[in-house]
Coordinates of C-alpha atoms in Angstrom, one line a residue:
X428 CA 45.3 33.8 -22.7
X429 CA 42.5 36.4 -22.4
X430 CA 43.5 40.0 -22.2
X431 CA 41.1 40.6 -19.4
X432 CA 38.0 39.4 -17.6
X433 CA 35.6 41.2 -19.9
X434 CA 37.4 40.6 -23.2
X435 CA 35.4 38.8 -25.8
X436 CA 36.7 35.4 -26.9
X437 CA 36.2 33.5 -30.1
X438 CA 36.2 29.7 -29.9
X439 CA 39.8 28.6 -29.9
X440 CA 41.4 25.4 -31.1
X441 CA 42.4 22.8 -28.6
X442 CA 45.1 24.7 -26.8
X443 CA 48.6 23.8 -25.9
X444 CA 49.7 25.4 -22.7
X445 CA 53.3 26.3 -23.0
X446 CA 55.8 26.2 -20.2
X447 CA 59.5 26.0 -20.0
X448 CA 60.8 22.7 -21.5
X449 CA 64.3 23.4 -20.0
X450 CA 63.0 23.2 -16.5
X451 CA 64.2 20.3 -14.3
X452 CA 61.7 18.1 -12.6
X453 CA 62.1 20.0 -9.3
X454 CA 62.9 23.5 -10.7
X455 CA 60.2 25.3 -8.8
X456 CA 61.7 24.1 -5.4
X457 CA 64.6 26.6 -6.0
X458 CA 62.1 29.3 -5.0
X459 CA 62.3 29.8 -1.3
X460 CA 58.6 30.7 -0.7
X461 CA 57.4 27.7 -2.6
X462 CA 59.9 25.4 -0.9
X463 CA 58.5 26.4 2.5
X464 CA 55.0 25.9 1.2
X465 CA 56.0 22.5 -0.2
X466 CA 57.6 21.2 3.0
X467 CA 54.7 22.3 5.1
X468 CA 52.3 20.5 2.8
X469 CA 54.3 17.3 3.0
X470 CA 53.6 17.1 6.7
X471 CA 50.0 18.3 6.5
X472 CA 49.0 16.1 3.6
X473 CA 50.3 13.0 5.4
X474 CA 48.1 13.9 8.3
X475 CA 45.2 14.5 6.0
X476 CA 45.5 11.1 4.4
X477 CA 45.8 9.5 7.8
X478 CA 42.5 11.1 8.9
X479 CA 40.7 10.2 5.7
X480 CA 41.6 6.5 6.1
X481 CA 40.8 6.6 9.8
X482 CA 37.5 8.5 9.2
X483 CA 36.2 6.0 6.6
X484 CA 37.2 3.0 8.7
X485 CA 35.7 4.5 11.8
X486 CA 32.3 5.1 10.1
X487 CA 32.3 1.6 8.6
X488 CA 33.1 0.2 12.1
X489 CA 30.3 2.1 13.7
X490 CA 27.7 1.5 11.1
X491 CA 28.7 -1.5 8.9
X492 CA 27.4 0.5 5.9
X493 CA 29.1 1.6 2.7
X494 CA 26.3 4.1 2.3
X495 CA 27.3 5.7 5.6
X496 CA 30.8 6.0 4.3
X497 CA 29.3 7.7 1.2
X498 CA 27.3 10.1 3.4
X499 CA 30.5 11.1 5.3
X500 CA 32.3 11.7 2.0
X501 CA 29.3 13.7 0.7
X502 CA 29.2 15.9 3.8
X503 CA 32.9 16.7 3.4
X504 CA 32.4 17.8 -0.2
X505 CA 28.8 19.2 0.0
X506 CA 30.0 22.8 1.0
X507 CA 32.2 22.9 -2.1
X508 CA 29.2 22.1 -4.3
X509 CA 26.9 24.7 -2.6
X510 CA 29.4 27.5 -1.8
X511 CA 32.4 26.9 -3.9
X512 CA 31.8 29.8 -6.3
X513 CA 31.3 32.2 -3.4
X514 CA 34.6 30.9 -2.0
X515 CA 36.3 31.8 -5.3
X516 CA 34.9 35.4 -5.1
X517 CA 36.3 35.8 -1.6
X518 CA 39.7 34.4 -2.7
X519 CA 39.9 36.9 -5.6
X520 CA 39.2 39.7 -3.0
X521 CA 41.4 38.6 -0.1
X522 CA 45.2 38.3 0.3
X523 CA 46.0 34.6 -0.1
X524 CA 48.6 34.1 2.6
X525 CA 46.5 35.4 5.6
X526 CA 43.5 33.6 4.2
X527 CA 45.4 30.3 4.2
X528 CA 46.5 30.9 7.8
X529 CA 42.9 31.0 8.9
X530 CA 41.7 28.0 6.9
X531 CA 44.6 25.8 8.0
X532 CA 44.1 26.7 11.6
X533 CA 40.4 25.9 11.5
X534 CA 41.1 22.4 10.0
X535 CA 43.7 21.8 12.8
X536 CA 41.0 22.5 15.4
X537 CA 38.6 20.1 13.7
X538 CA 41.2 17.3 13.7
X539 CA 42.0 17.8 17.3
X540 CA 38.4 17.8 18.4
X541 CA 37.7 14.5 16.6
X542 CA 40.8 13.0 18.2
X543 CA 39.6 14.0 21.7
X544 CA 36.2 12.4 21.0
X545 CA 37.6 9.2 19.6
X546 CA 40.3 8.7 22.3
X547 CA 37.8 9.4 25.1
X548 CA 35.6 6.6 23.7
X549 CA 32.6 9.0 23.3
X550 CA 32.6 9.2 19.5
X551 CA 29.4 8.7 17.6
X552 CA 28.8 8.6 13.9
X553 CA 27.2 12.0 13.9
X554 CA 30.4 13.4 15.4
X555 CA 32.2 12.2 12.3
X556 CA 29.6 13.7 10.1
X557 CA 29.9 17.1 11.8
X558 CA 33.7 17.0 11.6
X559 CA 33.5 16.1 7.9
X560 CA 31.1 19.0 7.2
X561 CA 33.4 21.4 9.2
X562 CA 36.4 20.4 7.1
X563 CA 34.3 20.9 4.0
X564 CA 33.4 24.4 5.0
X565 CA 37.0 25.4 5.5
X566 CA 37.9 23.8 2.1
X567 CA 35.5 26.1 0.3
X568 CA 38.0 28.9 0.8
X569 CA 41.2 26.9 1.4
X570 CA 41.2 25.0 -2.0
X571 CA 40.9 27.9 -4.4
X572 CA 43.3 30.0 -2.2
X573 CA 46.0 27.3 -2.3
X574 CA 45.5 26.7 -6.0
X575 CA 45.8 30.4 -7.0
X576 CA 48.5 31.1 -4.4
X577 CA 50.9 28.8 -6.3
X578 CA 51.1 31.3 -9.2
X579 CA 52.0 34.1 -6.7
X580 CA 54.8 32.0 -5.2
X581 CA 56.4 30.8 -8.5
X582 CA 55.1 33.0 -11.4
X583 CA 53.8 31.8 -14.7
X584 CA 57.0 30.2 -16.0
X585 CA 57.1 27.6 -13.2
X586 CA 53.4 27.1 -12.8
X587 CA 53.2 23.7 -14.7
X588 CA 56.1 22.4 -12.6
X589 CA 54.7 23.7 -9.3
X590 CA 51.2 22.3 -9.9
X591 CA 52.7 18.9 -10.8
X592 CA 55.0 18.9 -7.7
X593 CA 52.0 19.9 -5.5
X594 CA 50.3 16.7 -6.8
X595 CA 53.5 14.7 -6.3
X596 CA 53.6 16.1 -2.8
X597 CA 50.0 15.1 -2.1
X598 CA 50.5 11.6 -3.5
X599 CA 53.7 11.1 -1.7
X600 CA 51.8 11.8 1.5
X601 CA 49.2 9.4 0.3
X602 CA 51.8 6.7 0.2
X603 CA 52.9 7.3 3.8
X604 CA 49.6 8.3 5.4
X605 CA 47.5 5.2 4.7
X606 CA 50.3 2.9 5.6
X607 CA 50.8 4.7 9.0
X608 CA 47.1 5.0 9.5
X609 CA 46.7 1.2 8.9
X610 CA 49.3 0.5 11.6
X611 CA 47.7 2.9 14.0
X612 CA 44.2 1.7 13.5
X613 CA 45.1 -1.9 14.0
X614 CA 47.5 -1.2 16.8
X615 CA 46.1 1.6 19.0
X616 CA 43.0 2.8 17.3
X617 CA 41.7 5.6 15.0
X618 CA 42.0 8.4 17.5
X619 CA 45.8 8.7 17.2
X620 CA 45.5 9.2 13.4
X621 CA 43.1 12.1 14.1
X622 CA 45.5 13.5 16.6
X623 CA 48.5 13.4 14.2
X624 CA 46.4 15.2 11.6
X625 CA 45.5 18.0 14.0
X626 CA 49.1 18.5 15.0
X627 CA 50.4 18.3 11.4
X628 CA 49.0 21.7 10.5
X629 CA 51.7 23.3 12.6
X630 CA 54.1 22.8 9.6
X631 CA 52.1 24.6 6.9
X632 CA 51.2 27.4 9.3
X633 CA 54.9 27.9 10.1
X634 CA 55.8 27.8 6.4
X635 CA 53.3 30.5 5.6
X636 CA 54.6 32.7 8.5
X637 CA 58.2 32.3 7.3
X638 CA 57.6 33.4 3.7
X639 CA 59.1 36.6 2.4
X640 CA 56.2 38.8 1.1
X641 CA 58.5 40.9 -1.1
X642 CA 59.3 37.8 -3.2
X643 CA 55.7 37.0 -4.0
X644 CA 54.4 37.8 -7.5
X645 CA 51.8 40.4 -6.7
X646 CA 48.4 39.9 -8.3
X647 CA 45.9 42.7 -8.3
X648 CA 43.0 41.7 -6.1
X649 CA 39.4 42.1 -7.4
X650 CA 37.6 45.0 -5.7
X651 CA 34.3 44.5 -4.0
X652 CA 31.4 44.8 -6.3
X653 CA 28.1 43.3 -7.4
X654 CA 27.9 40.6 -10.1
X655 CA 31.3 39.1 -9.6
X656 CA 30.0 35.6 -9.4
X657 CA 28.0 36.0 -12.6
X658 CA 31.1 37.6 -14.2
X659 CA 33.2 34.5 -13.4
X660 CA 30.6 32.2 -14.8
X661 CA 30.3 34.2 -18.0
X662 CA 34.0 34.3 -18.3
X663 CA 34.3 30.5 -18.2
X664 CA 31.2 29.9 -20.4
X665 CA 32.6 31.9 -23.2
X666 CA 35.8 29.9 -23.4
X667 CA 35.7 26.3 -24.7
X668 CA 39.3 25.8 -23.5
X669 CA 38.0 26.3 -20.0
X670 CA 34.4 25.0 -19.9
X671 CA 35.0 21.5 -21.4
X672 CA 37.9 20.5 -19.2
X673 CA 35.9 21.6 -16.2
X674 CA 32.9 19.6 -17.4
X675 CA 35.1 16.5 -17.9
X676 CA 36.7 16.6 -14.5
X677 CA 33.2 17.1 -13.1
X678 CA 32.0 13.8 -14.4
X679 CA 35.3 12.1 -13.4
X680 CA 35.1 13.6 -9.9
X681 CA 31.4 12.7 -9.4
X682 CA 31.4 9.2 -10.6
X683 CA 35.0 8.0 -11.0
X684 CA 36.8 9.1 -7.8
X685 CA 34.6 7.4 -5.1
X686 CA 37.5 5.3 -3.9
X687 CA 36.5 5.5 -0.1
X688 CA 33.2 3.8 -0.9
X689 CA 34.6 1.2 -3.3
X690 CA 37.9 0.3 -1.7
X691 CA 36.5 -0.1 1.8
X692 CA 33.8 -2.4 0.4
X693 CA 36.3 -4.4 -1.5
X694 CA 38.6 -4.8 1.5
X695 CA 35.7 -5.7 3.8
X696 CA 33.2 -7.6 1.7
X697 CA 35.0 -9.0 -1.4
X698 CA 38.5 -9.9 -0.3
X699 CA 37.9 -9.9 3.6
X700 CA 41.3 -8.1 4.0
X701 CA 40.3 -5.7 6.8
X702 CA 41.9 -2.3 7.4
X703 CA 45.3 -3.5 6.2
X704 CA 43.9 -4.3 2.8
X705 CA 42.1 -1.0 2.6
X706 CA 45.3 0.8 3.5
X707 CA 47.2 -1.2 0.8
X708 CA 44.7 -0.3 -1.9
X709 CA 45.1 3.4 -1.1
X710 CA 48.8 3.1 -0.9
X711 CA 49.1 1.5 -4.4
X712 CA 46.8 4.2 -5.9
X713 CA 49.1 6.8 -4.3
X714 CA 52.2 5.1 -5.8
X715 CA 50.7 5.3 -9.3
X716 CA 49.5 8.9 -8.7
X717 CA 53.0 9.9 -7.6
X718 CA 54.4 8.4 -10.8
X719 CA 51.8 10.3 -12.8
X720 CA 52.7 13.6 -11.0
X721 CA 56.4 13.3 -11.6
X722 CA 55.8 12.5 -15.3
X723 CA 53.6 15.6 -15.5
X724 CA 56.4 17.7 -13.9
X725 CA 58.7 16.7 -16.8
X726 CA 56.2 17.6 -19.5
X727 CA 56.5 21.1 -21.0
X728 CA 52.8 21.3 -22.1
X729 CA 49.3 20.6 -20.8
X730 CA 47.4 19.4 -23.8
X731 CA 43.7 18.7 -23.8
X732 CA 44.2 15.6 -26.0
X733 CA 46.3 14.2 -23.1
X734 CA 43.5 15.0 -20.7
X735 CA 40.8 13.1 -22.7
X736 CA 43.1 10.2 -23.5
X737 CA 44.0 9.8 -19.8
X738 CA 40.3 10.0 -18.8
X739 CA 39.5 7.2 -21.2
X740 CA 42.3 5.0 -19.9
X741 CA 41.3 5.8 -16.3
X742 CA 37.7 4.7 -16.8
X743 CA 38.7 1.6 -18.8
X744 CA 41.0 0.5 -16.0
X745 CA 38.3 0.9 -13.4
X746 CA 36.1 -1.4 -15.4
X747 CA 38.9 -4.0 -15.7
X748 CA 39.6 -3.7 -11.9
X749 CA 35.9 -4.2 -11.1
X750 CA 36.1 -7.6 -12.8
X751 CA 39.4 -8.6 -11.3
X752 CA 39.0 -12.1 -9.8
X753 CA 41.9 -12.0 -7.3
X754 CA 43.1 -9.8 -4.5
X755 CA 46.5 -9.2 -5.9
X756 CA 45.4 -8.5 -9.4
X757 CA 42.9 -5.9 -8.1
X758 CA 45.6 -4.4 -5.9
X759 CA 48.1 -4.1 -8.8
X760 CA 45.5 -2.4 -11.0
X761 CA 45.4 0.4 -8.5
X762 CA 48.8 1.6 -9.7
X763 CA 47.8 2.5 -13.3
X764 CA 44.5 3.8 -12.1
X765 CA 46.4 6.2 -9.9
X766 CA 48.7 7.2 -12.8
X767 CA 45.9 8.1 -15.2
X768 CA 43.7 9.6 -12.5
X769 CA 46.4 12.0 -11.5
X770 CA 47.2 12.8 -15.1
X771 CA 43.6 13.9 -15.6
X772 CA 43.8 16.1 -12.5
X773 CA 47.1 17.8 -13.2
X774 CA 46.6 18.3 -16.9
X775 CA 43.1 19.9 -16.4
X776 CA 44.3 22.0 -13.5
X777 CA 47.3 23.4 -15.4
X778 CA 45.5 24.0 -18.6
X779 CA 42.7 25.9 -16.9
X780 CA 45.1 28.0 -14.7
X781 CA 47.3 29.0 -17.7
X782 CA 44.3 29.9 -19.8
X783 CA 42.8 32.1 -17.1
X784 CA 43.4 35.8 -16.5
X785 CA 45.1 36.2 -13.0
X786 CA 42.3 38.5 -11.8
X787 CA 39.8 35.8 -12.4
X788 CA 41.8 32.8 -11.2
X789 CA 40.3 32.5 -7.8
X790 CA 36.7 32.2 -9.3
X791 CA 37.8 29.9 -12.1
X792 CA 39.7 27.6 -9.8
X793 CA 36.8 27.6 -7.3
X794 CA 34.5 26.5 -10.2
X795 CA 37.1 23.8 -11.2
X796 CA 37.3 22.5 -7.6
X797 CA 33.6 22.8 -7.1
X798 CA 32.8 20.5 -10.0
X799 CA 35.7 18.1 -9.3
X800 CA 35.3 17.8 -5.6
X801 CA 31.8 19.2 -5.1
X802 CA 30.2 16.6 -7.4
X803 CA 31.1 13.9 -4.9
X804 CA 28.1 14.7 -2.6
X805 CA 25.9 13.9 -5.6
X806 CA 27.8 10.8 -6.7
X807 CA 29.0 9.3 -3.4
X808 CA 25.6 8.4 -1.8
X809 CA 24.3 7.0 -5.2
X810 CA 27.5 5.0 -5.6
X811 CA 27.3 3.9 -2.0
X812 CA 23.7 2.7 -2.4
X813 CA 24.5 0.8 -5.6
X814 CA 27.5 -0.7 -3.9
X815 CA 25.4 -1.9 -0.9
X816 CA 22.5 -3.1 -3.1
X817 CA 24.3 -4.7 -6.1
X818 CA 27.8 -5.3 -4.8
X819 CA 31.2 -3.5 -5.0
X820 CA 31.9 -4.8 -8.5
X821 CA 28.8 -3.2 -10.0
X822 CA 29.5 0.1 -8.2
X823 CA 33.1 0.2 -9.3
X824 CA 32.3 -0.7 -12.9
X825 CA 29.6 1.9 -13.1
X826 CA 32.1 4.6 -12.2
X827 CA 34.4 3.5 -15.0
X828 CA 31.6 3.3 -17.6
X829 CA 30.6 6.9 -16.8
X830 CA 34.2 8.1 -17.0
X831 CA 34.8 6.5 -20.4
X832 CA 31.5 7.9 -21.8
X833 CA 32.3 11.4 -20.5
X834 CA 35.8 11.3 -21.9
X835 CA 34.7 10.1 -25.4
X836 CA 31.8 12.6 -25.6
X837 CA 33.9 15.6 -24.5
X838 CA 36.8 14.5 -26.6
X839 CA 34.6 14.6 -29.7
X840 CA 33.3 18.1 -28.7
X841 CA 36.8 19.4 -28.3
X842 CA 37.7 18.0 -31.7
X843 CA 34.8 19.8 -33.3
X844 CA 35.4 23.1 -31.4
X845 CA 39.1 22.9 -32.4
X846 CA 38.3 22.4 -36.1
X847 CA 40.2 19.1 -36.1
X848 CA 39.9 15.9 -38.1
X849 CA 41.2 12.3 -37.6
X850 CA 44.3 11.6 -39.6
X851 CA 45.4 8.0 -40.2
X852 CA 48.7 7.4 -42.1
X853 CA 52.3 6.1 -42.0
X854 CA 55.3 7.9 -40.6
X855 CA 58.8 6.4 -41.0
X856 CA 57.3 3.0 -41.7
X857 CA 54.9 3.0 -38.7
X858 CA 51.2 3.7 -38.5
X859 CA 50.3 7.0 -37.0
X860 CA 46.8 8.1 -35.8
X861 CA 46.4 11.8 -34.8
X862 CA 44.2 14.8 -34.9
X863 CA 45.2 17.6 -37.3
X864 CA 43.5 21.0 -38.2
X865 CA 41.0 20.8 -41.0
X866 CA 42.5 23.9 -42.5
X867 CA 45.7 22.0 -43.1
X868 CA 43.7 19.5 -45.3
X869 CA 42.1 22.4 -47.3
X870 CA 45.5 24.1 -47.8
X871 CA 47.0 20.9 -49.0
X872 CA 44.2 20.3 -51.5
X873 CA 44.5 23.9 -52.8
X874 CA 48.2 23.5 -53.3

């Protein structure tokens, strides 16, 4: 870890991010403040997933266009692309808990407004576009604030566990949310899903208000000053252990995570399964993602070799799923896609946070979220157009191909930066392929 924001840094080998190996899978939940945060997020994340499913299906119902679904997704993530770094600067300056109270309340209002329009029968597609953009603007500050606030609640020793449990939380809600949304959409309409989401923000707001400030790990906030945005960019650019994982998740987020576009098209056009099929696909991805998050919570390290291997597997599985001939085979492939997609996200998130100076964490995590989520406005309309023009199979396969190519290229870059070489040999009667430091080879030769 750097000694400070301005400290020079030489290229480092592919890092291992140490955390406590003795921690249980749920060790960070022993901390009261994090437990309150976690419970609030369970409720709110369920509502968020219900709104996502309802929003995509409403747009498809109003327009009949996968490109329109892509535009909705793009509008939700466009503010992160344009303003994400400025959000990180604000987060480094502001106290995290009051900031989160404001952002959570603003997203609640947006959900309630969309519920009113839909239940009254006056909703138009441009209303959904405006609501998606409003959520995106709140996310500019909310995402880096939530990411960096985790370390203030649990401290560095429990950070890997807490980040993994956050992802497990999100994916658990992803299991429940789409299923409930599917029932509500087919039974009483999309408006009730929006209403539940708006009301669900009561839980995280209450959790934030009940926290004990004296038990937080105080992090010195960055003072106001000129050049803080450029300082954050220079900080990341000078550290290979930060820049390359961020570049990789940028490619994966832009081209590999356009599931609203692909899965709605597969459910509607390929398998003719309707809203129930779309909900099932999302639920199965969530089941795999939950498994991936719990496995990550058990790991004591966040290695970049795990990151690149998971990204390769993720892209390969997307290509295989794109060619799947049957409904159930396609559906079952969503589980391993969820496992490896979540592994990419958690491993990159933890490695970047642990390698970052606390005073810079807001800006660095804003950049991380900007390229991971903010790339979607660039990728979603393109992927939506390709899906409409050439079919869902071509669109899905393209996302997988880009993900594989990015993982292979950046994996090779990390090997070179880390001074590694490929070692092929035998260990206890079994073949073993691994990367080892080149210095080890030279030392063995000299001996």
